[in-house]
XYZ file of C-alpha atoms in Angstrom:
582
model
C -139.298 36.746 -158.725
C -137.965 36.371 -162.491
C -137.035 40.473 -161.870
C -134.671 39.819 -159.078
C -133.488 36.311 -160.482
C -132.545 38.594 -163.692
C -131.124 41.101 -161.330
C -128.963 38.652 -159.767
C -127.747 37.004 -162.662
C -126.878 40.537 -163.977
C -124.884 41.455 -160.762
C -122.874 38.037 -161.002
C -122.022 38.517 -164.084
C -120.591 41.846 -163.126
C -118.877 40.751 -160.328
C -116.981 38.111 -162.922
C -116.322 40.860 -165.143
C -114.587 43.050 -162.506
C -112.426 40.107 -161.329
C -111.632 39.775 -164.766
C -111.028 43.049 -164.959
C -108.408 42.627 -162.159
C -106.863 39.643 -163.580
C -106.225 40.960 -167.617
C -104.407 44.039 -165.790
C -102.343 41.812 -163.858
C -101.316 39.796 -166.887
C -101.022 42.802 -168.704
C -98.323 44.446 -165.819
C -96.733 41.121 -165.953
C -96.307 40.314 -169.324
C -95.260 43.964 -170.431
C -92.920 44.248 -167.480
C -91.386 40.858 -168.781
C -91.026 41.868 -172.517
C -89.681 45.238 -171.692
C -87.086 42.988 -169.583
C -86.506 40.792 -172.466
C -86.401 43.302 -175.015
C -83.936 45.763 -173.624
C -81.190 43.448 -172.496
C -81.173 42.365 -176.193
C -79.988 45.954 -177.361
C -76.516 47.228 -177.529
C -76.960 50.745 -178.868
C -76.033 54.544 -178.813
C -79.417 56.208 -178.147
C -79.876 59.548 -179.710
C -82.521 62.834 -180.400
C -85.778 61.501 -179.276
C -84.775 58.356 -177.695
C -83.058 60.062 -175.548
C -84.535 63.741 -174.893
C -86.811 62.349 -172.378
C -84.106 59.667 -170.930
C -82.093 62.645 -169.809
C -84.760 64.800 -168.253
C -85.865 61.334 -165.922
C -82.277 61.520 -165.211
C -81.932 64.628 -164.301
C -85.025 65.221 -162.777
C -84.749 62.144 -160.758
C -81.441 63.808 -159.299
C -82.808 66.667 -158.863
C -85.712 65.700 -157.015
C -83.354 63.511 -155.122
C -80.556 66.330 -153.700
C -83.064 69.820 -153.955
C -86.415 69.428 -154.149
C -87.981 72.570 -153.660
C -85.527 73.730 -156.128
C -86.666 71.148 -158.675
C -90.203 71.506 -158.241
C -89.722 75.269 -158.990
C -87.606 74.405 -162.143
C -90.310 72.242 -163.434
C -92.760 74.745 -162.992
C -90.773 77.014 -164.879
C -89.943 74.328 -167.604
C -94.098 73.697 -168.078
C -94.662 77.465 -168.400
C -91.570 78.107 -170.911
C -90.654 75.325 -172.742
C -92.171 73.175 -175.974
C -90.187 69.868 -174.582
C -90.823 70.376 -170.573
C -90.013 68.091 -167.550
C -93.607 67.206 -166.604
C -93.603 63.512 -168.471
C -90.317 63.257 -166.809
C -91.583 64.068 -163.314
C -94.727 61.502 -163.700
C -92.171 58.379 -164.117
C -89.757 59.940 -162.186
C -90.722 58.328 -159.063
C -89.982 54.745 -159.916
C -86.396 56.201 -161.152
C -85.955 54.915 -157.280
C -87.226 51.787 -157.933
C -85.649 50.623 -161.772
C -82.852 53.100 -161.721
C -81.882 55.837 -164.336
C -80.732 53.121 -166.480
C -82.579 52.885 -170.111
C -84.162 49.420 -168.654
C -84.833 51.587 -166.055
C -86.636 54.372 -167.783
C -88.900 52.287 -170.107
C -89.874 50.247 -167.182
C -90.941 53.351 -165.518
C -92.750 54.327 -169.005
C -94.848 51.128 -168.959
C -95.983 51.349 -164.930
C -96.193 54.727 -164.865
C -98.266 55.718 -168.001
C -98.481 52.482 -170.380
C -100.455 50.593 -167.374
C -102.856 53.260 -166.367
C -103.329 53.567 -170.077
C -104.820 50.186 -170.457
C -106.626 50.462 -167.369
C -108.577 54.126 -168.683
C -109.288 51.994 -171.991
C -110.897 49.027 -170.227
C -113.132 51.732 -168.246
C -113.582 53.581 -171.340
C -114.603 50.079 -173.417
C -116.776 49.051 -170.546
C -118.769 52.222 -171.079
C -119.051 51.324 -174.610
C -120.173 47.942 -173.678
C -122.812 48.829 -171.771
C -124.195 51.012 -174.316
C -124.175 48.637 -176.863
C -125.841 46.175 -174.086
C -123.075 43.570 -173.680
C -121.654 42.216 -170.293
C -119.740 39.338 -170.263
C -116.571 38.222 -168.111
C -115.045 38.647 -171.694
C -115.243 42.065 -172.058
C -112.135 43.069 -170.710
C -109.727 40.217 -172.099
C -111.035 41.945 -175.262
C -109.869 45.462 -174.436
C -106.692 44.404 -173.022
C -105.978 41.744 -175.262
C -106.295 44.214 -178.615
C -103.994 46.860 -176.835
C -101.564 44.632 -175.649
C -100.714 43.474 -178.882
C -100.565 46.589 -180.929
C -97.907 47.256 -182.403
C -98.505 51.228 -182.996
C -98.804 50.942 -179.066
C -95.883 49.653 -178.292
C -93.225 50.655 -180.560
C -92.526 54.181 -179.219
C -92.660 53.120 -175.845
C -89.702 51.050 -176.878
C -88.316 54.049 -178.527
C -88.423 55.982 -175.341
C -91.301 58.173 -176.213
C -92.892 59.285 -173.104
C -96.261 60.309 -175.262
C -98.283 57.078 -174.184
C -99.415 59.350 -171.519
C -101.557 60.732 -173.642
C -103.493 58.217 -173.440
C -104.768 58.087 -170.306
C -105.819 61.678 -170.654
C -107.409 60.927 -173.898
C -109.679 57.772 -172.318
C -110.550 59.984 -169.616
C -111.926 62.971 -171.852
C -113.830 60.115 -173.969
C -114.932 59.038 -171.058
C -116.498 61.992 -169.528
C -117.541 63.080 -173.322
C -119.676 59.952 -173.415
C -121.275 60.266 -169.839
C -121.746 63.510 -170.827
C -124.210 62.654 -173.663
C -125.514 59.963 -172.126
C -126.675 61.135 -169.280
C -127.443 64.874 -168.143
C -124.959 67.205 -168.591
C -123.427 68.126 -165.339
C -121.029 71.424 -164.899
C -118.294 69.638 -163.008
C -118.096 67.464 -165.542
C -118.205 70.033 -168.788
C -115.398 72.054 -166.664
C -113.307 69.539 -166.595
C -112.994 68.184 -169.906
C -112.054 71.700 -170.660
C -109.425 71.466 -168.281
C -108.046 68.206 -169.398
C -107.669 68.936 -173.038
C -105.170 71.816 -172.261
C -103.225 69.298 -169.557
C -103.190 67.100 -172.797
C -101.160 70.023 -174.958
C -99.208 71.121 -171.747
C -98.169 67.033 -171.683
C -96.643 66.914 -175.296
C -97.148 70.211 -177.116
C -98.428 68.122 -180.433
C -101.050 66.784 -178.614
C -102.645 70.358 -179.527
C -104.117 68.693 -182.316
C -106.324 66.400 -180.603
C -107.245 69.262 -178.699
C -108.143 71.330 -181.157
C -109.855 68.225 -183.469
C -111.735 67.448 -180.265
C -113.708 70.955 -180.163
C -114.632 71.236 -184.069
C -115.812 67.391 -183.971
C -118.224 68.219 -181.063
C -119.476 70.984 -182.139
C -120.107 69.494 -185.978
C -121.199 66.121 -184.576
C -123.974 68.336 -182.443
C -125.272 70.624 -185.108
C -125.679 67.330 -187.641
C -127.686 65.248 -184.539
C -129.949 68.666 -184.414
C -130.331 68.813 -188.133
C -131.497 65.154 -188.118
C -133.857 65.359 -185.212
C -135.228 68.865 -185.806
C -133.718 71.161 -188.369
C -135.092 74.102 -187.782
C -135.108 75.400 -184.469
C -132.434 78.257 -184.808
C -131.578 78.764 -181.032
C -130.511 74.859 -181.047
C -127.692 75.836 -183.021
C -127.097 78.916 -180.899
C -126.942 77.316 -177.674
C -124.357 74.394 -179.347
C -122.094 77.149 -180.529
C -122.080 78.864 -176.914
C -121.698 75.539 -175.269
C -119.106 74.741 -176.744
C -117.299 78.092 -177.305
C -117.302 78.355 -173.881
C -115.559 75.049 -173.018
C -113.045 75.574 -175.779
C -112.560 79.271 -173.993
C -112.528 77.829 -170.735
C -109.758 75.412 -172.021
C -107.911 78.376 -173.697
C -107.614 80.842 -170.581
C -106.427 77.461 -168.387
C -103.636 76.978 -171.021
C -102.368 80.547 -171.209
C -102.789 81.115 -167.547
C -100.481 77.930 -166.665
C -98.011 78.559 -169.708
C -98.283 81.894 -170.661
C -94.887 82.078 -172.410
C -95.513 79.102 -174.159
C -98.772 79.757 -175.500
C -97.522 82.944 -176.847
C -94.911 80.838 -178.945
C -97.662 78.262 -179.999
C -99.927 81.167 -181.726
C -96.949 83.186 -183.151
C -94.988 79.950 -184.465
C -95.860 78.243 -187.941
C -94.961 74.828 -187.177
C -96.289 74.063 -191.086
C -93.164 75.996 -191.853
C -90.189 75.313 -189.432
C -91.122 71.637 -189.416
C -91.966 71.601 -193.672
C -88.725 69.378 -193.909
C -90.153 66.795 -191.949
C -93.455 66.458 -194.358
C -92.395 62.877 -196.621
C -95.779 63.233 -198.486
C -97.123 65.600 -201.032
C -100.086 65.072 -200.752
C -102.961 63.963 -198.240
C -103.198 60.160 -199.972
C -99.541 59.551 -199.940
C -100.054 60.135 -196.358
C -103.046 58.457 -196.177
C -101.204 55.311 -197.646
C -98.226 55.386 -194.964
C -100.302 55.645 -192.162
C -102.547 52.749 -193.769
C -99.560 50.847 -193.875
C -98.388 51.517 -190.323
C -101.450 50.125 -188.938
C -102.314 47.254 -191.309
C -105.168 46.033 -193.711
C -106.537 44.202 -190.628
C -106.499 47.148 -187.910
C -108.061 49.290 -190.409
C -110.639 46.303 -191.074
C -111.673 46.641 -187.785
C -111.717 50.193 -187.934
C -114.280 49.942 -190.499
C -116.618 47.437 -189.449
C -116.200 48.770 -185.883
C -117.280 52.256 -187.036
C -119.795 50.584 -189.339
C -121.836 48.912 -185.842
C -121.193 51.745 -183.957
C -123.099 53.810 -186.599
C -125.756 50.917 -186.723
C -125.972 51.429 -183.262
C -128.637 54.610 -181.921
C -127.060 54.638 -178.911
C -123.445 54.680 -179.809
C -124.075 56.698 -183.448
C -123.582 59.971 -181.953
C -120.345 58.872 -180.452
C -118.963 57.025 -183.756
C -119.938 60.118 -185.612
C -118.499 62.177 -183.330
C -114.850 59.778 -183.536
C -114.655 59.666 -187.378
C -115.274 63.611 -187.450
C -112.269 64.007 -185.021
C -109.921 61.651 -186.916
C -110.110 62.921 -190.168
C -109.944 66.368 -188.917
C -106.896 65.308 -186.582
C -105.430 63.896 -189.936
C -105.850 67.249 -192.120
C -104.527 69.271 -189.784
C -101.656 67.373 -188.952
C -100.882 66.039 -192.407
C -100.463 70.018 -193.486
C -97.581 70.099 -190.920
C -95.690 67.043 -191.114
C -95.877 63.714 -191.839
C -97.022 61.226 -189.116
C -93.665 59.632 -186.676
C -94.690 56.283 -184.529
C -95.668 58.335 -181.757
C -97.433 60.723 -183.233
C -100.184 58.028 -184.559
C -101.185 58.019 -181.312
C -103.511 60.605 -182.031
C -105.409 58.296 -183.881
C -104.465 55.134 -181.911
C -107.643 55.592 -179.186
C -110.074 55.935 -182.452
C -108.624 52.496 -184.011
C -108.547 50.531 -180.979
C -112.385 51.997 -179.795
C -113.702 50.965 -183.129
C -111.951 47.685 -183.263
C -113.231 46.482 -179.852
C -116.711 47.302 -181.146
C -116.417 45.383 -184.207
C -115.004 42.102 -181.885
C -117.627 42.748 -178.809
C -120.232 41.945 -181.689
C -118.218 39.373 -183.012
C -116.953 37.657 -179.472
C -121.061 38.332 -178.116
C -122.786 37.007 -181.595
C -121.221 33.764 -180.931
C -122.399 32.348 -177.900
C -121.020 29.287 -178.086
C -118.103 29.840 -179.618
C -116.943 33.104 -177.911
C -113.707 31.901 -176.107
C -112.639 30.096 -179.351
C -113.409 33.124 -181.596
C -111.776 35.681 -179.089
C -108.519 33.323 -178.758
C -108.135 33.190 -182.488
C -108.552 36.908 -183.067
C -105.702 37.430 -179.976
C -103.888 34.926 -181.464
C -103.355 36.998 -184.979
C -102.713 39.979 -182.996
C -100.165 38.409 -181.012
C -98.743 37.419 -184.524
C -98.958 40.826 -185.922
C -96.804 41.714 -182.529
C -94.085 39.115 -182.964
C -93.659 40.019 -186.473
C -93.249 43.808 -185.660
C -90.645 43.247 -182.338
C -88.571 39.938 -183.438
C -85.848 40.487 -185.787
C -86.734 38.353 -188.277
C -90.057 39.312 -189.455
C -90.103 37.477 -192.968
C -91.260 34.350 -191.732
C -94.756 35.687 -189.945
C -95.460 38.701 -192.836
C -95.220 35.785 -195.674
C -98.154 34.147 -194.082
C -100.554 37.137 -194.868
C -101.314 39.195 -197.689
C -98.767 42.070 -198.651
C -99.645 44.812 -195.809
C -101.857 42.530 -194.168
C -100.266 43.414 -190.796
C -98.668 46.808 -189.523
C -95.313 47.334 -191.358
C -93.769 48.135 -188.463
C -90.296 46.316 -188.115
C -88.652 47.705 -184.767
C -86.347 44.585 -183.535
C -83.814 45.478 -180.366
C -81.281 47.908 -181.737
C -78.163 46.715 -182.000
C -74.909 48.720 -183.501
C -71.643 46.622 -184.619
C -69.391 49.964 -184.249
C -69.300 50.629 -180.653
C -65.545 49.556 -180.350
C -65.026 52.393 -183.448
C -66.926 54.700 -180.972
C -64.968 53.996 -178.191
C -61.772 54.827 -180.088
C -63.648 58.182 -181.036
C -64.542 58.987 -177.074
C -60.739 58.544 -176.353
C -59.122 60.610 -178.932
C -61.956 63.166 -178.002
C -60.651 62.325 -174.005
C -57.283 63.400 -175.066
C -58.135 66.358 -177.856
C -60.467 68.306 -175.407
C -58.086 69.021 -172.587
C -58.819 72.898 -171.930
C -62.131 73.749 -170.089
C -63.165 75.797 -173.303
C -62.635 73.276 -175.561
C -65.552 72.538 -177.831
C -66.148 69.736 -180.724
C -68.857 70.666 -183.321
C -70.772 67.433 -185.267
C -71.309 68.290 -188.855
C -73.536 64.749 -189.493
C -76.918 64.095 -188.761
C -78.025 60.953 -189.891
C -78.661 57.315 -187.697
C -75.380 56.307 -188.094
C -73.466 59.257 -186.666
C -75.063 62.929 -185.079
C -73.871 65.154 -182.451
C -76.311 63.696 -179.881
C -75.213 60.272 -179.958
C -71.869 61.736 -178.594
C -73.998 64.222 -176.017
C -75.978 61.315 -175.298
C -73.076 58.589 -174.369
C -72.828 58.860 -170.848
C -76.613 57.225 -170.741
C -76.234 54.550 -173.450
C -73.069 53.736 -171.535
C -72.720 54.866 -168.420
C -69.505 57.101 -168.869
C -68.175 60.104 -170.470
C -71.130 62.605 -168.691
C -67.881 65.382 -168.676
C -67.068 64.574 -171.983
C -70.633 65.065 -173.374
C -70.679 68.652 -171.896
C -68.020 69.615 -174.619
C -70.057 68.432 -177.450
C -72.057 71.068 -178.832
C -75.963 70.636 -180.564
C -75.781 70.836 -184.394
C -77.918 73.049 -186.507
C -78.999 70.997 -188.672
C -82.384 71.372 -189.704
C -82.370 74.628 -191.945
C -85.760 76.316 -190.968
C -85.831 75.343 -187.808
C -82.352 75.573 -186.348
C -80.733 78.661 -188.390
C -77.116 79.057 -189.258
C -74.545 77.119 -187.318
C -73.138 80.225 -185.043
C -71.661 77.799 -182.300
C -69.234 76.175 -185.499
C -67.813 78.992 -185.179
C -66.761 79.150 -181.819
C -65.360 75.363 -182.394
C -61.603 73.826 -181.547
C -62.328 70.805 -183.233
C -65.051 69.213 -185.857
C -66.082 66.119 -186.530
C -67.089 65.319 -190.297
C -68.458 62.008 -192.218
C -67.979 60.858 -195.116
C -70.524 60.449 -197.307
C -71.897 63.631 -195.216
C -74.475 62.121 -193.503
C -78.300 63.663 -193.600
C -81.478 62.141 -191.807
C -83.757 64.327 -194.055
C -83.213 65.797 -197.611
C -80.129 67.583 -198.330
C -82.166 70.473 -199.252
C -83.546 70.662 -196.255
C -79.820 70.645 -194.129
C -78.022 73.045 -195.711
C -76.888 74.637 -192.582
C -75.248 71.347 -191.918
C -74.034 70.251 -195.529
C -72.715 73.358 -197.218
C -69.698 73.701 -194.083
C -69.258 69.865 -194.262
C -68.112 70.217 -197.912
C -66.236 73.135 -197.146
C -64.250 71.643 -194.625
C -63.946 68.298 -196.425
C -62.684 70.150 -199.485
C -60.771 72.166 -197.828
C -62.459 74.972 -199.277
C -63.955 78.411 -197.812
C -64.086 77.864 -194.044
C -62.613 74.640 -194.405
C -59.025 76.518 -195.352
C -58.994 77.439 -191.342
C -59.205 73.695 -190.422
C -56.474 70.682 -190.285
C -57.279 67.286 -191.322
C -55.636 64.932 -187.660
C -54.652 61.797 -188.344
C -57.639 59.978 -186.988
C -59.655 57.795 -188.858
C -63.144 56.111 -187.340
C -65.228 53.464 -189.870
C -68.634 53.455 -188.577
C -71.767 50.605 -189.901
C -72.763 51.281 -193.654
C -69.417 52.298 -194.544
C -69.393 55.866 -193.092
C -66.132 57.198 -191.985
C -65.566 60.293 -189.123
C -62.467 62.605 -189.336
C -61.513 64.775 -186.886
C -60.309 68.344 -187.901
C -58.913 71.058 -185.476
C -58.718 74.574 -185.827
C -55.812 76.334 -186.842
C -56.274 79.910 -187.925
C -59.186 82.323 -187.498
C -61.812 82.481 -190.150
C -61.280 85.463 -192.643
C -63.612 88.095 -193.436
C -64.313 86.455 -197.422
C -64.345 83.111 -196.313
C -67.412 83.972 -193.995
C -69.017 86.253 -196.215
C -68.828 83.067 -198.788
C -70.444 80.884 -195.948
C -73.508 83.173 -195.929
C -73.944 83.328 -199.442
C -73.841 80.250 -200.270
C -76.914 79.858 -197.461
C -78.539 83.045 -198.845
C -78.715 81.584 -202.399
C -81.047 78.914 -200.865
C -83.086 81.053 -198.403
C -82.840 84.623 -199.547
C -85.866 85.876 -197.271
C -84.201 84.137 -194.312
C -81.343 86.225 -192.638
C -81.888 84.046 -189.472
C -80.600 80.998 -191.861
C -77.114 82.903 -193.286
C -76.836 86.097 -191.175
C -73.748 85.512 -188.976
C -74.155 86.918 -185.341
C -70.975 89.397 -184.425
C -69.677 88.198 -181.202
């Protein structure tokens, strides 16, 4: 009789905790849906580069889809097979395109329902799992999981940016999932097949996701050899049938991936992304970039990423797990930190690590307090939801002078809001009436926040207009190792320069972009072959934009001048100063 009175007991309270469950995800859908809402309609912006690659795609593909869709479901195949930036993120939101529109309120709308939501949903399966491993079940088990994600900051802020790569996320629940049903119960093959399946879905999603991929294989294997070492060290053939195990998942993984995107793997494994991508690596070394990404997250989400690590260690039956976690993020963090330095979305390859641990250090918290649990869990959500106002409102003094300097994440993203869009406006008309001819082409020589060729490519979304006029804008090289001379300046009728020349990375690092912006401003070199019109646009921080059209061909020394001056920097290069004979 006390069995099945315990039994029943246990079943109620699981019954609670799945209505729970049910309820936190509803909140969750309708509070995000409403800040998204509120947040949006307070910006008044010219979207650009990533805020805006995978805007267009939805908005294409959404047409597409729309008017031809055999024909678009063969393009996207063809996109995931050849390209690093491919329509499949697109074509997962794209379907509520026909419910929210093409519209940027549109697109993150669809962001949030079609990958933020399932997101949260994968983590509260994936905390549950936790949960029960650790013993807990409670009704508050989920408000904890939800409650922690909803107010993260490193959550939310690329979302808001337009960063499709919260999908991620639900792929990388699902494979920490399986991982831990894997070790905690017996290992079944469907289950080790598709794990190996996922992680290359993962890289096909957002091609910098490869890191987690590749962290997840050397943390498994590592975190497997150390349990055998512990429990019986020398039994040989243990070790053996670890390193078959899981060679043959990560070769299972790597034959899906090139079989899918053949081209594209090809390009991964002959590419050094270390190299082409050096200029955007802000650290020198591994604790500067230790500190910023300390700093992104916050004294107190790293707190909890302590202390959670520290019970899931204390733990036996989550140790293997935690071990396994802490192996992958500081591998994750190597390896990435030798590339580039870590952008908002990019932390989310160690976001699922920092929330895990932090919802094991407040399940022991929330659970070792009985009697206090709702109050202790409300005041925790409560400093969260502080930690969120301070990073979205646009006055974040008030909040971040209540805690400790770094206390919270440092994360300041208000709605974007630009006080030059009548000076843009001007710009779009004088470009309306200077690019007449069908061959007509304007080239950007700027590449900073203020003004950059893809903030003029990218009007006709911020505002609705000027799609035709876009088309006649043409992408900047700007990024020396990565992007290569400027051939298409060339080929220009018109360029657009600013002054101060305007750089979103060192000047070093853009000389494909700043050496023909001095020429042309000094009317030097290339810039002899170029007439200053009588247009004049101030843009915010006191940059101006002047228009200059072409008036003469370039001459033989003039060019040869151009390349030198690029060769001086990046003698080894020819595919940075070498000019292409048309």
């Amino acid at each position: 009789m006390h069995d099945l009175n315990k039994n029943s007991r246990r079943a109620n309270v699981l019954s609670q905790e799945n209505r729970t469950a049910l309820w936190a995800c509803v909140l969750f859908f309708v509070l995000a849906n409403l800040f998204v809402i509120y947040f949006i309609r307070q910006e008044h912006y010219l979207f650009y580069w990533d805020h805006t690659n995978y805007w267009a795609k939805f908005d294409r593909v959404s047409g597409d889809f729309l008017n031809a869709p055999i024909s678009a479901f063969k393009n996207l195949i063809h996109s995931i097979r050849e390209e690093d930036y491919n329509d499949f993120p697109a074509f997962l939101i794209m379907p509520l395109s026909f419910v929210f529109g093409t519209g940027r309120l549109g697109f993150i709308l669809s962001i949030v329902n079609a990958l933020a939501v399932p997101a949260v949903i994968a983590f509260i399966f994936l905390h549950r799992k936790l949960s029960r491993m650790q013993g807990y079940t409670s009704p508050l088990l989920p408000l904890i999981a939800v409650g922690t994600i909803m107010f993260s900051p490193n959550f939310w802020s690329p979302i808001m940016f337009g960063f499709v790569d919260v999908g991620g996320i639900i792929l990388i629940n699902g494979i920490l999932l399986l991982t831990l049903r894997q070790s905690s119960e017996r290992e079944r093959p469907r289950v080790f097949v598709l794990i190996a399946v996922l992680i290359p879905m993962l890289v096909l999603y957002r091609r910098w996701y490869a890191y987690w991929g590749v962290s997840y294989f050397a943390a498994i294997f590592i975190q497997r050899c150390l349990a055998q070492f512990l429990s019986d060290r020398t039994r040989l053939s243990a070790y053996a049938k670890i390193a078959f195990k899981i060679g043959l998942q990560a070769a299972i993984s790597g034959v899906f991936f090139f079989v899918i995107a053949t081209p594209f793997a090809n390009r991964i494994m002959h590419t050094n992304y270390a190299d082409i991508y050096s200029a955007y690596r802000s650290s020198s070394t591994f604790l500067e970039e230790f500190i910023k990404v300390f700093k992104s997250f916050g004294l107190i989400n790293f707190a909890l990423l302590v202390l959670g690590a520290g019970c899931g260690l204390m733990d036996r039956k989550t140790r293997d797990f935690s071990v396994f976690l802490l192996l992958q993020c500081g591998i994750i963090f190597m390896l990435f930190s030798r590339t580039q330095s870590f952008d908002s979305h990019q932390l989310y390859l160690l976001l699922p690590t920092m929330l895990l641990f932090s919802v094991l250090f407040i399940n022991r918290v929330v659970m070792g307090f009985e009697k206090l649990n709702v109050p202790v869990l409300c005041f925790l959500i409560f400093i969260f939801a502080l930690e969120f106002v301070a990073a979205f409102c646009p006055r974040q003094s008030l909040i971040i002078k209540l805690f400790p300097k770094n206390f919270l994440s440092n994360i300041h993203h208000p709605p974007l809001v630009r006080n030059d869009l009548k000076e843009f406006d001007k710009m779009l008309a004088v470009m309306q009436g200077l690019l007449v001819h069908p061959n007509d082409r304007i080239y950007v020589l700027a590449s900073s926040s203020v003004f950059n060729c893809d903030i003029l490519k990218s009007v006709y979304l911020s505002q609705g207009r000027h799609k035709e006029l876009s088309k006649k804008v043409f992408w900047t090289n700007d990024v020396d190792k990565r992007d290569g001379f400027p051939q298409k300046l060339l080929t220009a009728q018109y360029v657009a320069v600013a002054l101060p020349i305007q750089y979103h990375l060192k000047s070093e690092d853009q000389r494909v972009m700043g050496v023909p912006a001095e020429a042309i401003l000094n009317q030097e070199g290339i810039g002899t072959s170029f007439m200053k019109l009588p247009y004049e646009f101030n843009l915010e921080q006191g940059v101006k934009v002047f228009f200059y059209q072409k008036i003469k061909p370039f001459n033989g020394p003039d060019l040869a001048s151009l390349s030198e001056s690029l060769k001086k920097y990046y003698p080894d290069r020819p595919f940075i100063y070498a000019i292409k004979k048309d």
